[in-house]
Amino acid sequence: MEKILEAIKIDPAITYEELSKVTGLSRRGVEWNITKLKAEGKIKRIGPDKGGHWEVIN
């Protein structure tokens, strides 16, 4: 999950596909980790799926 957080900090508009390449996880693995990070309140989505971006919450 740390790799995902770091990648989002560098590029808030990063896609699931790009996160998959950065982390080496499958797309489903990335989705599972994103869901977990959102549930823990560590990240949130700003705007729509297309054109929006991620925000890391400290």
mmCIF file as Biopython writes it, N, C-alpha, C and O atoms, coordinates in Angstrom:
data_model
#
loop_
_atom_site.group_PDB
_atom_site.id
_atom_site.type_symbol
_atom_site.label_atom_id
_atom_site.label_alt_id
_atom_site.label_comp_id
_atom_site.label_asym_id
_atom_site.label_entity_id
_atom_site.label_seq_id
_atom_site.pdbx_PDB_ins_code
_atom_site.Cartn_x
_atom_site.Cartn_y
_atom_site.Cartn_z
_atom_site.occupancy
_atom_site.B_iso_or_equiv
_atom_site.auth_seq_id
_atom_site.auth_asym_id
_atom_site.pdbx_PDB_model_num
ATOM 1   N N  . MET A ? 1  ? 0.815   -1.196 0.000   1.0 0.0 1  A 1 
ATOM 2   C CA . MET A ? 1  ? 0.000   0.000  0.000   1.0 0.0 1  A 1 
ATOM 3   C C  . MET A ? 1  ? 0.858   1.260  0.000   1.0 0.0 1  A 1 
ATOM 4   O O  . MET A ? 1  ? 0.434   2.297  -0.510  1.0 0.0 1  A 1 
ATOM 5   N N  . GLU A ? 2  ? 2.042   1.182  0.559   1.0 0.0 2  A 1 
ATOM 6   C CA . GLU A ? 2  ? 2.928   2.358  0.571   1.0 0.0 2  A 1 
ATOM 7   C C  . GLU A ? 2  ? 3.289   2.792  -0.843  1.0 0.0 2  A 1 
ATOM 8   O O  . GLU A ? 2  ? 3.350   3.987  -1.130  1.0 0.0 2  A 1 
ATOM 9   N N  . LYS A ? 3  ? 3.529   1.827  -1.728  1.0 0.0 3  A 1 
ATOM 10  C CA . LYS A ? 3  ? 3.851   2.169  -3.115  1.0 0.0 3  A 1 
ATOM 11  C C  . LYS A ? 3  ? 2.699   2.912  -3.769  1.0 0.0 3  A 1 
ATOM 12  O O  . LYS A ? 3  ? 2.914   3.844  -4.545  1.0 0.0 3  A 1 
ATOM 13  N N  . ILE A ? 4  ? 1.479   2.502  -3.458  1.0 0.0 4  A 1 
ATOM 14  C CA . ILE A ? 4  ? 0.302   3.167  -4.020  1.0 0.0 4  A 1 
ATOM 15  C C  . ILE A ? 4  ? 0.217   4.592  -3.496  1.0 0.0 4  A 1 
ATOM 16  O O  . ILE A ? 4  ? -0.013  5.521  -4.269  1.0 0.0 4  A 1 
ATOM 17  N N  . LEU A ? 5  ? 0.399   4.776  -2.194  1.0 0.0 5  A 1 
ATOM 18  C CA . LEU A ? 5  ? 0.351   6.124  -1.610  1.0 0.0 5  A 1 
ATOM 19  C C  . LEU A ? 5  ? 1.424   7.032  -2.212  1.0 0.0 5  A 1 
ATOM 20  O O  . LEU A ? 5  ? 1.154   8.185  -2.545  1.0 0.0 5  A 1 
ATOM 21  N N  . GLU A ? 6  ? 2.633   6.508  -2.347  1.0 0.0 6  A 1 
ATOM 22  C CA . GLU A ? 6  ? 3.727   7.305  -2.924  1.0 0.0 6  A 1 
ATOM 23  C C  . GLU A ? 6  ? 3.422   7.679  -4.373  1.0 0.0 6  A 1 
ATOM 24  O O  . GLU A ? 6  ? 3.662   8.813  -4.786  1.0 0.0 6  A 1 
ATOM 25  N N  . ALA A ? 7  ? 2.897   6.736  -5.138  1.0 0.0 7  A 1 
ATOM 26  C CA . ALA A ? 7  ? 2.569   7.003  -6.540  1.0 0.0 7  A 1 
ATOM 27  C C  . ALA A ? 7  ? 1.473   8.057  -6.655  1.0 0.0 7  A 1 
ATOM 28  O O  . ALA A ? 7  ? 1.513   8.895  -7.555  1.0 0.0 7  A 1 
ATOM 29  N N  . ILE A ? 8  ? 0.502   8.021  -5.757  1.0 0.0 8  A 1 
ATOM 30  C CA . ILE A ? 8  ? -0.582  9.010  -5.777  1.0 0.0 8  A 1 
ATOM 31  C C  . ILE A ? 8  ? -0.044  10.388 -5.389  1.0 0.0 8  A 1 
ATOM 32  O O  . ILE A ? 8  ? -0.469  11.399 -5.948  1.0 0.0 8  A 1 
ATOM 33  N N  . LYS A ? 9  ? 0.888   10.433 -4.436  1.0 0.0 9  A 1 
ATOM 34  C CA . LYS A ? 9  ? 1.488   11.723 -4.059  1.0 0.0 9  A 1 
ATOM 35  C C  . LYS A ? 9  ? 2.228   12.341 -5.241  1.0 0.0 9  A 1 
ATOM 36  O O  . LYS A ? 9  ? 2.169   13.553 -5.446  1.0 0.0 9  A 1 
ATOM 37  N N  . ILE A ? 10 ? 2.921   11.516 -6.016  1.0 0.0 10 A 1 
ATOM 38  C CA . ILE A ? 10 ? 3.682   12.006 -7.166  1.0 0.0 10 A 1 
ATOM 39  C C  . ILE A ? 10 ? 2.750   12.433 -8.294  1.0 0.0 10 A 1 
ATOM 40  O O  . ILE A ? 10 ? 2.963   13.471 -8.920  1.0 0.0 10 A 1 
ATOM 41  N N  . ASP A ? 11 ? 1.706   11.622 -8.555  1.0 0.0 11 A 1 
ATOM 42  C CA . ASP A ? 11 ? 0.775   11.895 -9.658  1.0 0.0 11 A 1 
ATOM 43  C C  . ASP A ? 11 ? -0.654  11.639 -9.200  1.0 0.0 11 A 1 
ATOM 44  O O  . ASP A ? 11 ? -1.141  10.513 -9.309  1.0 0.0 11 A 1 
ATOM 45  N N  . PRO A ? 12 ? -1.346  12.679 -8.682  1.0 0.0 12 A 1 
ATOM 46  C CA . PRO A ? 12 ? -2.711  12.491 -8.183  1.0 0.0 12 A 1 
ATOM 47  C C  . PRO A ? 12 ? -3.708  12.011 -9.243  1.0 0.0 12 A 1 
ATOM 48  O O  . PRO A ? 12 ? -4.761  11.479 -8.891  1.0 0.0 12 A 1 
ATOM 49  N N  . ALA A ? 13 ? -3.403  12.184 -10.511 1.0 0.0 13 A 1 
ATOM 50  C CA . ALA A ? 13 ? -4.312  11.764 -11.579 1.0 0.0 13 A 1 
ATOM 51  C C  . ALA A ? 13 ? -3.959  10.374 -12.113 1.0 0.0 13 A 1 
ATOM 52  O O  . ALA A ? 13 ? -4.424  9.990  -13.187 1.0 0.0 13 A 1 
ATOM 53  N N  . ILE A ? 14 ? -3.148  9.624  -11.381 1.0 0.0 14 A 1 
ATOM 54  C CA . ILE A ? 14 ? -2.689  8.301  -11.832 1.0 0.0 14 A 1 
ATOM 55  C C  . ILE A ? 14 ? -3.878  7.341  -12.015 1.0 0.0 14 A 1 
ATOM 56  O O  . ILE A ? 14 ? -4.855  7.397  -11.268 1.0 0.0 14 A 1 
ATOM 57  N N  . THR A ? 15 ? -3.778  6.479  -12.999 1.0 0.0 15 A 1 
ATOM 58  C CA . THR A ? 15 ? -4.852  5.527  -13.296 1.0 0.0 15 A 1 
ATOM 59  C C  . THR A ? 15 ? -4.578  4.182  -12.624 1.0 0.0 15 A 1 
ATOM 60  O O  . THR A ? 15 ? -3.473  3.922  -12.148 1.0 0.0 15 A 1 
ATOM 61  N N  . TYR A ? 16 ? -5.601  3.339  -12.596 1.0 0.0 16 A 1 
ATOM 62  C CA . TYR A ? 16 ? -5.432  1.989  -12.045 1.0 0.0 16 A 1 
ATOM 63  C C  . TYR A ? 16 ? -4.378  1.221  -12.832 1.0 0.0 16 A 1 
ATOM 64  O O  . TYR A ? 16 ? -3.579  0.488  -12.251 1.0 0.0 16 A 1 
ATOM 65  N N  . GLU A ? 17 ? -4.374  1.388  -14.156 1.0 0.0 17 A 1 
ATOM 66  C CA . GLU A ? 17 ? -3.395  0.689  -14.994 1.0 0.0 17 A 1 
ATOM 67  C C  . GLU A ? 17 ? -1.973  1.116  -14.649 1.0 0.0 17 A 1 
ATOM 68  O O  . GLU A ? 17 ? -1.076  0.281  -14.532 1.0 0.0 17 A 1 
ATOM 69  N N  . GLU A ? 18 ? -1.775  2.425  -14.488 1.0 0.0 18 A 1 
ATOM 70  C CA . GLU A ? 18 ? -0.446  2.925  -14.135 1.0 0.0 18 A 1 
ATOM 71  C C  . GLU A ? 18 ? -0.036  2.438  -12.737 1.0 0.0 18 A 1 
ATOM 72  O O  . GLU A ? 18 ? 1.124   2.088  -12.517 1.0 0.0 18 A 1 
ATOM 73  N N  . LEU A ? 19 ? -0.987  2.417  -11.795 1.0 0.0 19 A 1 
ATOM 74  C CA . LEU A ? 19 ? -0.684  1.912  -10.454 1.0 0.0 19 A 1 
ATOM 75  C C  . LEU A ? 19 ? -0.318  0.436  -10.514 1.0 0.0 19 A 1 
ATOM 76  O O  . LEU A ? 19 ? 0.548   -0.022 -9.768  1.0 0.0 19 A 1 
ATOM 77  N N  . SER A ? 20 ? -0.965  -0.299 -11.388 1.0 0.0 20 A 1 
ATOM 78  C CA . SER A ? 20 ? -0.672  -1.711 -11.557 1.0 0.0 20 A 1 
ATOM 79  C C  . SER A ? 20 ? 0.767   -1.912 -12.022 1.0 0.0 20 A 1 
ATOM 80  O O  . SER A ? 20 ? 1.460   -2.805 -11.535 1.0 0.0 20 A 1 
ATOM 81  N N  . LYS A ? 21 ? 1.214   -1.090 -12.957 1.0 0.0 21 A 1 
ATOM 82  C CA . LYS A ? 21 ? 2.589   -1.184 -13.460 1.0 0.0 21 A 1 
ATOM 83  C C  . LYS A ? 21 ? 3.600   -0.798 -12.378 1.0 0.0 21 A 1 
ATOM 84  O O  . LYS A ? 21 ? 4.631   -1.454 -12.228 1.0 0.0 21 A 1 
ATOM 85  N N  . VAL A ? 22 ? 3.306   0.259  -11.629 1.0 0.0 22 A 1 
ATOM 86  C CA . VAL A ? 22 ? 4.224   0.750  -10.596 1.0 0.0 22 A 1 
ATOM 87  C C  . VAL A ? 22 ? 4.376   -0.260 -9.462  1.0 0.0 22 A 1 
ATOM 88  O O  . VAL A ? 22 ? 5.481   -0.468 -8.961  1.0 0.0 22 A 1 
ATOM 89  N N  . THR A ? 23 ? 3.273   -0.886 -9.056  1.0 0.0 23 A 1 
ATOM 90  C CA . THR A ? 23 ? 3.288   -1.769 -7.891  1.0 0.0 23 A 1 
ATOM 91  C C  . THR A ? 23 ? 3.550   -3.225 -8.233  1.0 0.0 23 A 1 
ATOM 92  O O  . THR A ? 23 ? 3.969   -4.002 -7.375  1.0 0.0 23 A 1 
ATOM 93  N N  . GLY A ? 24 ? 3.303   -3.602 -9.493  1.0 0.0 24 A 1 
ATOM 94  C CA . GLY A ? 24 ? 3.433   -4.997 -9.876  1.0 0.0 24 A 1 
ATOM 95  C C  . GLY A ? 24 ? 2.225   -5.834 -9.506  1.0 0.0 24 A 1 
ATOM 96  O O  . GLY A ? 24 ? 2.242   -7.056 -9.650  1.0 0.0 24 A 1 
ATOM 97  N N  . LEU A ? 25 ? 1.173   -5.178 -9.027  1.0 0.0 25 A 1 
ATOM 98  C CA . LEU A ? 25 ? -0.062  -5.877 -8.679  1.0 0.0 25 A 1 
ATOM 99  C C  . LEU A ? 25 ? -0.973  -5.968 -9.895  1.0 0.0 25 A 1 
ATOM 100 O O  . LEU A ? 25 ? -0.812  -5.225 -10.863 1.0 0.0 25 A 1 
ATOM 101 N N  . SER A ? 26 ? -1.927  -6.886 -9.833  1.0 0.0 26 A 1 
ATOM 102 C CA . SER A ? 26 ? -2.955  -6.938 -10.880 1.0 0.0 26 A 1 
ATOM 103 C C  . SER A ? 26 ? -3.883  -5.744 -10.691 1.0 0.0 26 A 1 
ATOM 104 O O  . SER A ? 26 ? -3.861  -5.097 -9.644  1.0 0.0 26 A 1 
ATOM 105 N N  . ARG A ? 27 ? -4.692  -5.454 -11.695 1.0 0.0 27 A 1 
ATOM 106 C CA . ARG A ? 27 ? -5.651  -4.352 -11.563 1.0 0.0 27 A 1 
ATOM 107 C C  . ARG A ? 27 ? -6.575  -4.623 -10.382 1.0 0.0 27 A 1 
ATOM 108 O O  . ARG A ? 27 ? -6.897  -3.713 -9.619  1.0 0.0 27 A 1 
ATOM 109 N N  . ARG A ? 28 ? -6.997  -5.867 -10.235 1.0 0.0 28 A 1 
ATOM 110 C CA . ARG A ? 28 ? -7.882  -6.230 -9.117  1.0 0.0 28 A 1 
ATOM 111 C C  . ARG A ? 28 ? -7.175  -6.019 -7.777  1.0 0.0 28 A 1 
ATOM 112 O O  . ARG A ? 28 ? -7.801  -5.587 -6.809  1.0 0.0 28 A 1 
ATOM 113 N N  . GLY A ? 29 ? -5.893  -6.316 -7.716  1.0 0.0 29 A 1 
ATOM 114 C CA . GLY A ? 29 ? -5.119  -6.083 -6.499  1.0 0.0 29 A 1 
ATOM 115 C C  . GLY A ? 29 ? -5.038  -4.606 -6.160  1.0 0.0 29 A 1 
ATOM 116 O O  . GLY A ? 29 ? -5.124  -4.219 -4.995  1.0 0.0 29 A 1 
ATOM 117 N N  . VAL A ? 30 ? -4.871  -3.783 -7.191  1.0 0.0 30 A 1 
ATOM 118 C CA . VAL A ? 30 ? -4.838  -2.321 -6.990  1.0 0.0 30 A 1 
ATOM 119 C C  . VAL A ? 30 ? -6.201  -1.851 -6.490  1.0 0.0 30 A 1 
ATOM 120 O O  . VAL A ? 30 ? -6.274  -1.058 -5.551  1.0 0.0 30 A 1 
ATOM 121 N N  . GLU A ? 31 ? -7.277  -2.329 -7.103  1.0 0.0 31 A 1 
ATOM 122 C CA . GLU A ? 31 ? -8.628  -1.936 -6.690  1.0 0.0 31 A 1 
ATOM 123 C C  . GLU A ? 31 ? -8.868  -2.309 -5.228  1.0 0.0 31 A 1 
ATOM 124 O O  . GLU A ? 31 ? -9.437  -1.523 -4.470  1.0 0.0 31 A 1 
ATOM 125 N N  . TRP A ? 32 ? -8.436  -3.507 -4.833  1.0 0.0 32 A 1 
ATOM 126 C CA . TRP A ? 32 ? -8.621  -3.966 -3.455  1.0 0.0 32 A 1 
ATOM 127 C C  . TRP A ? 32 ? -7.877  -3.047 -2.480  1.0 0.0 32 A 1 
ATOM 128 O O  . TRP A ? 32 ? -8.417  -2.668 -1.441  1.0 0.0 32 A 1 
ATOM 129 N N  . ASN A ? 33 ? -6.630  -2.692 -2.827  1.0 0.0 33 A 1 
ATOM 130 C CA . ASN A ? 33 ? -5.836  -1.816 -1.959  1.0 0.0 33 A 1 
ATOM 131 C C  . ASN A ? 33 ? -6.408  -0.408 -1.898  1.0 0.0 33 A 1 
ATOM 132 O O  . ASN A ? 33 ? -6.408  0.213  -0.835  1.0 0.0 33 A 1 
ATOM 133 N N  . ILE A ? 34 ? -6.896  0.105  -3.025  1.0 0.0 34 A 1 
ATOM 134 C CA . ILE A ? 34 ? -7.512  1.438  -3.054  1.0 0.0 34 A 1 
ATOM 135 C C  . ILE A ? 34 ? -8.753  1.453  -2.161  1.0 0.0 34 A 1 
ATOM 136 O O  . ILE A ? 34 ? -8.961  2.393  -1.395  1.0 0.0 34 A 1 
ATOM 137 N N  . THR A ? 35 ? -9.575  0.405  -2.265  1.0 0.0 35 A 1 
ATOM 138 C CA . THR A ? 35 ? -10.774 0.300  -1.429  1.0 0.0 35 A 1 
ATOM 139 C C  . THR A ? 35 ? -10.394 0.300  0.046   1.0 0.0 35 A 1 
ATOM 140 O O  . THR A ? 35 ? -11.042 0.956  0.862   1.0 0.0 35 A 1 
ATOM 141 N N  . LYS A ? 36 ? -9.343  -0.437 0.380   1.0 0.0 36 A 1 
ATOM 142 C CA . LYS A ? 36 ? -8.885  -0.494 1.769   1.0 0.0 36 A 1 
ATOM 143 C C  . LYS A ? 36 ? -8.363  0.864  2.240   1.0 0.0 36 A 1 
ATOM 144 O O  . LYS A ? 36 ? -8.664  1.291  3.355   1.0 0.0 36 A 1 
ATOM 145 N N  . LEU A ? 37 ? -7.579  1.544  1.391   1.0 0.0 37 A 1 
ATOM 146 C CA . LEU A ? 37 ? -7.054  2.873  1.752   1.0 0.0 37 A 1 
ATOM 147 C C  . LEU A ? 37 ? -8.188  3.878  1.940   1.0 0.0 37 A 1 
ATOM 148 O O  . LEU A ? 37 ? -8.133  4.711  2.845   1.0 0.0 37 A 1 
ATOM 149 N N  . LYS A ? 38 ? -9.215  3.807  1.092   1.0 0.0 38 A 1 
ATOM 150 C CA . LYS A ? 38 ? -10.366 4.711  1.242   1.0 0.0 38 A 1 
ATOM 151 C C  . LYS A ? 38 ? -11.107 4.421  2.546   1.0 0.0 38 A 1 
ATOM 152 O O  . LYS A ? 38 ? -11.508 5.347  3.250   1.0 0.0 38 A 1 
ATOM 153 N N  . ALA A ? 39 ? -11.289 3.142  2.869   1.0 0.0 39 A 1 
ATOM 154 C CA . ALA A ? 39 ? -11.986 2.762  4.102   1.0 0.0 39 A 1 
ATOM 155 C C  . ALA A ? 39 ? -11.216 3.218  5.342   1.0 0.0 39 A 1 
ATOM 156 O O  . ALA A ? 39 ? -11.817 3.559  6.361   1.0 0.0 39 A 1 
ATOM 157 N N  . GLU A ? 40 ? -9.895  3.223  5.251   1.0 0.0 40 A 1 
ATOM 158 C CA . GLU A ? 40 ? -9.056  3.664  6.372   1.0 0.0 40 A 1 
ATOM 159 C C  . GLU A ? 40 ? -8.938  5.186  6.432   1.0 0.0 40 A 1 
ATOM 160 O O  . GLU A ? 40 ? -8.348  5.725  7.368   1.0 0.0 40 A 1 
ATOM 161 N N  . GLY A ? 41 ? -9.497  5.882  5.440   1.0 0.0 41 A 1 
ATOM 162 C CA . GLY A ? 41 ? -9.458  7.338  5.425   1.0 0.0 41 A 1 
ATOM 163 C C  . GLY A ? 41 ? -8.110  7.916  5.024   1.0 0.0 41 A 1 
ATOM 164 O O  . GLY A ? 41 ? -7.805  9.062  5.352   1.0 0.0 41 A 1 
ATOM 165 N N  . LYS A ? 42 ? -7.294  7.129  4.313   1.0 0.0 42 A 1 
ATOM 166 C CA . LYS A ? 42 ? -5.963  7.602  3.920   1.0 0.0 42 A 1 
ATOM 167 C C  . LYS A ? 42 ? -5.971  8.323  2.576   1.0 0.0 42 A 1 
ATOM 168 O O  . LYS A ? 42 ? -5.108  9.161  2.316   1.0 0.0 42 A 1 
ATOM 169 N N  . ILE A ? 43 ? -6.944  8.002  1.719   1.0 0.0 43 A 1 
ATOM 170 C CA . ILE A ? 43 ? -7.072  8.682  0.430   1.0 0.0 43 A 1 
ATOM 171 C C  . ILE A ? 43 ? -8.548  8.932  0.149   1.0 0.0 43 A 1 
ATOM 172 O O  . ILE A ? 43 ? -9.426  8.282  0.717   1.0 0.0 43 A 1 
ATOM 173 N N  . LYS A ? 44 ? -8.803  9.898  -0.749  1.0 0.0 44 A 1 
ATOM 174 C CA . LYS A ? 44 ? -10.167 10.093 -1.227  1.0 0.0 44 A 1 
ATOM 175 C C  . LYS A ? 44 ? -10.124 10.551 -2.671  1.0 0.0 44 A 1 
ATOM 176 O O  . LYS A ? 44 ? -9.128  11.113 -3.127  1.0 0.0 44 A 1 
ATOM 177 N N  . ARG A ? 45 ? -11.194 10.312 -3.375  1.0 0.0 45 A 1 
ATOM 178 C CA . ARG A ? 45 ? -11.298 10.663 -4.785  1.0 0.0 45 A 1 
ATOM 179 C C  . ARG A ? 45 ? -11.972 12.017 -4.889  1.0 0.0 45 A 1 
ATOM 180 O O  . ARG A ? 45 ? -13.030 12.236 -4.298  1.0 0.0 45 A 1 
ATOM 181 N N  . ILE A ? 46 ? -11.366 12.923 -5.636  1.0 0.0 46 A 1 
ATOM 182 C CA . ILE A ? 46 ? -11.922 14.240 -5.884  1.0 0.0 46 A 1 
ATOM 183 C C  . ILE A ? 46 ? -12.372 14.262 -7.344  1.0 0.0 46 A 1 
ATOM 184 O O  . ILE A ? 46 ? -11.559 14.054 -8.246  1.0 0.0 46 A 1 
ATOM 185 N N  . GLY A ? 47 ? -13.640 14.507 -7.578  1.0 0.0 47 A 1 
ATOM 186 C CA . GLY A ? 47 ? -14.141 14.557 -8.952  1.0 0.0 47 A 1 
ATOM 187 C C  . GLY A ? 47 ? -14.517 13.186 -9.475  1.0 0.0 47 A 1 
ATOM 188 O O  . GLY A ? 47 ? -14.478 12.192 -8.749  1.0 0.0 47 A 1 
ATOM 189 N N  . PRO A ? 48 ? -14.884 13.149 -10.752 1.0 0.0 48 A 1 
ATOM 190 C CA . PRO A ? 48 ? -15.342 11.892 -11.363 1.0 0.0 48 A 1 
ATOM 191 C C  . PRO A ? 48 ? -14.187 10.933 -11.652 1.0 0.0 48 A 1 
ATOM 192 O O  . PRO A ? 48 ? -13.017 11.300 -11.540 1.0 0.0 48 A 1 
ATOM 193 N N  . ASP A ? 49 ? -14.536 9.695  -12.026 1.0 0.0 49 A 1 
ATOM 194 C CA . ASP A ? 49 ? -13.519 8.700  -12.365 1.0 0.0 49 A 1 
ATOM 195 C C  . ASP A ? 49 ? -12.654 9.180  -13.526 1.0 0.0 49 A 1 
ATOM 196 O O  . ASP A ? 49 ? -11.436 9.004  -13.508 1.0 0.0 49 A 1 
ATOM 197 N N  . LYS A ? 50 ? -13.276 9.782  -14.531 1.0 0.0 50 A 1 
ATOM 198 C CA . LYS A ? 50 ? -12.513 10.346 -15.643 1.0 0.0 50 A 1 
ATOM 199 C C  . LYS A ? 50 ? -12.387 11.849 -15.419 1.0 0.0 50 A 1 
ATOM 200 O O  . LYS A ? 50 ? -13.385 12.567 -15.376 1.0 0.0 50 A 1 
ATOM 201 N N  . GLY A ? 51 ? -11.159 12.311 -15.277 1.0 0.0 51 A 1 
ATOM 202 C CA . GLY A ? 51 ? -10.937 13.739 -15.083 1.0 0.0 51 A 1 
ATOM 203 C C  . GLY A ? 51 ? -10.741 14.140 -13.632 1.0 0.0 51 A 1 
ATOM 204 O O  . GLY A ? 51 ? -10.362 15.276 -13.348 1.0 0.0 51 A 1 
ATOM 205 N N  . GLY A ? 52 ? -10.995 13.223 -12.713 1.0 0.0 52 A 1 
ATOM 206 C CA . GLY A ? 52 ? -10.794 13.529 -11.302 1.0 0.0 52 A 1 
ATOM 207 C C  . GLY A ? 52 ? -9.370  13.201 -10.868 1.0 0.0 52 A 1 
ATOM 208 O O  . GLY A ? 52 ? -8.512  12.890 -11.694 1.0 0.0 52 A 1 
ATOM 209 N N  . HIS A ? 53 ? -9.134  13.275 -9.571  1.0 0.0 53 A 1 
ATOM 210 C CA . HIS A ? 53 ? -7.815  12.934 -9.053  1.0 0.0 53 A 1 
ATOM 211 C C  . HIS A ? 53 ? -7.931  12.411 -7.627  1.0 0.0 53 A 1 
ATOM 212 O O  . HIS A ? 53 ? -8.968  12.556 -6.979  1.0 0.0 53 A 1 
ATOM 213 N N  . TRP A ? 54 ? -6.858  11.805 -7.153  1.0 0.0 54 A 1 
ATOM 214 C CA . TRP A ? 54 ? -6.784  11.276 -5.794  1.0 0.0 54 A 1 
ATOM 215 C C  . TRP A ? 54 ? -6.183  12.317 -4.860  1.0 0.0 54 A 1 
ATOM 216 O O  . TRP A ? 54 ? -5.387  13.156 -5.280  1.0 0.0 54 A 1 
ATOM 217 N N  . GLU A ? 55 ? -6.561  12.257 -3.618  1.0 0.0 55 A 1 
ATOM 218 C CA . GLU A ? 55 ? -5.965  13.130 -2.617  1.0 0.0 55 A 1 
ATOM 219 C C  . GLU A ? 55 ? -5.540  12.262 -1.429  1.0 0.0 55 A 1 
ATOM 220 O O  . GLU A ? 55 ? -6.335  11.487 -0.899  1.0 0.0 55 A 1 
ATOM 221 N N  . VAL A ? 56 ? -4.281  12.404 -1.024  1.0 0.0 56 A 1 
ATOM 222 C CA . VAL A ? 56 ? -3.783  11.663 0.137   1.0 0.0 56 A 1 
ATOM 223 C C  . VAL A ? 56 ? -4.093  12.499 1.369   1.0 0.0 56 A 1 
ATOM 224 O O  . VAL A ? 56 ? -3.774  13.686 1.421   1.0 0.0 56 A 1 
ATOM 225 N N  . ILE A ? 57 ? -4.718  11.871 2.359   1.0 0.0 57 A 1 
ATOM 226 C CA . ILE A ? 57 ? -5.089  12.557 3.588   1.0 0.0 57 A 1 
ATOM 227 C C  . ILE A ? 57 ? -4.078  12.178 4.665   1.0 0.0 57 A 1 
ATOM 228 O O  . ILE A ? 57 ? -3.872  10.998 4.948   1.0 0.0 57 A 1 
ATOM 229 N N  . ASN A ? 58 ? -3.452  13.187 5.259   1.0 0.0 58 A 1 
ATOM 230 C CA . ASN A ? 58 ? -2.415  12.917 6.262   1.0 0.0 58 A 1 
ATOM 231 C C  . ASN A ? 58 ? -3.030  12.607 7.595   1.0 0.0 58 A 1 
ATOM 232 O O  . ASN A ? 58 ? -2.311  12.354 8.562   1.0 0.0 58 A 1 
#
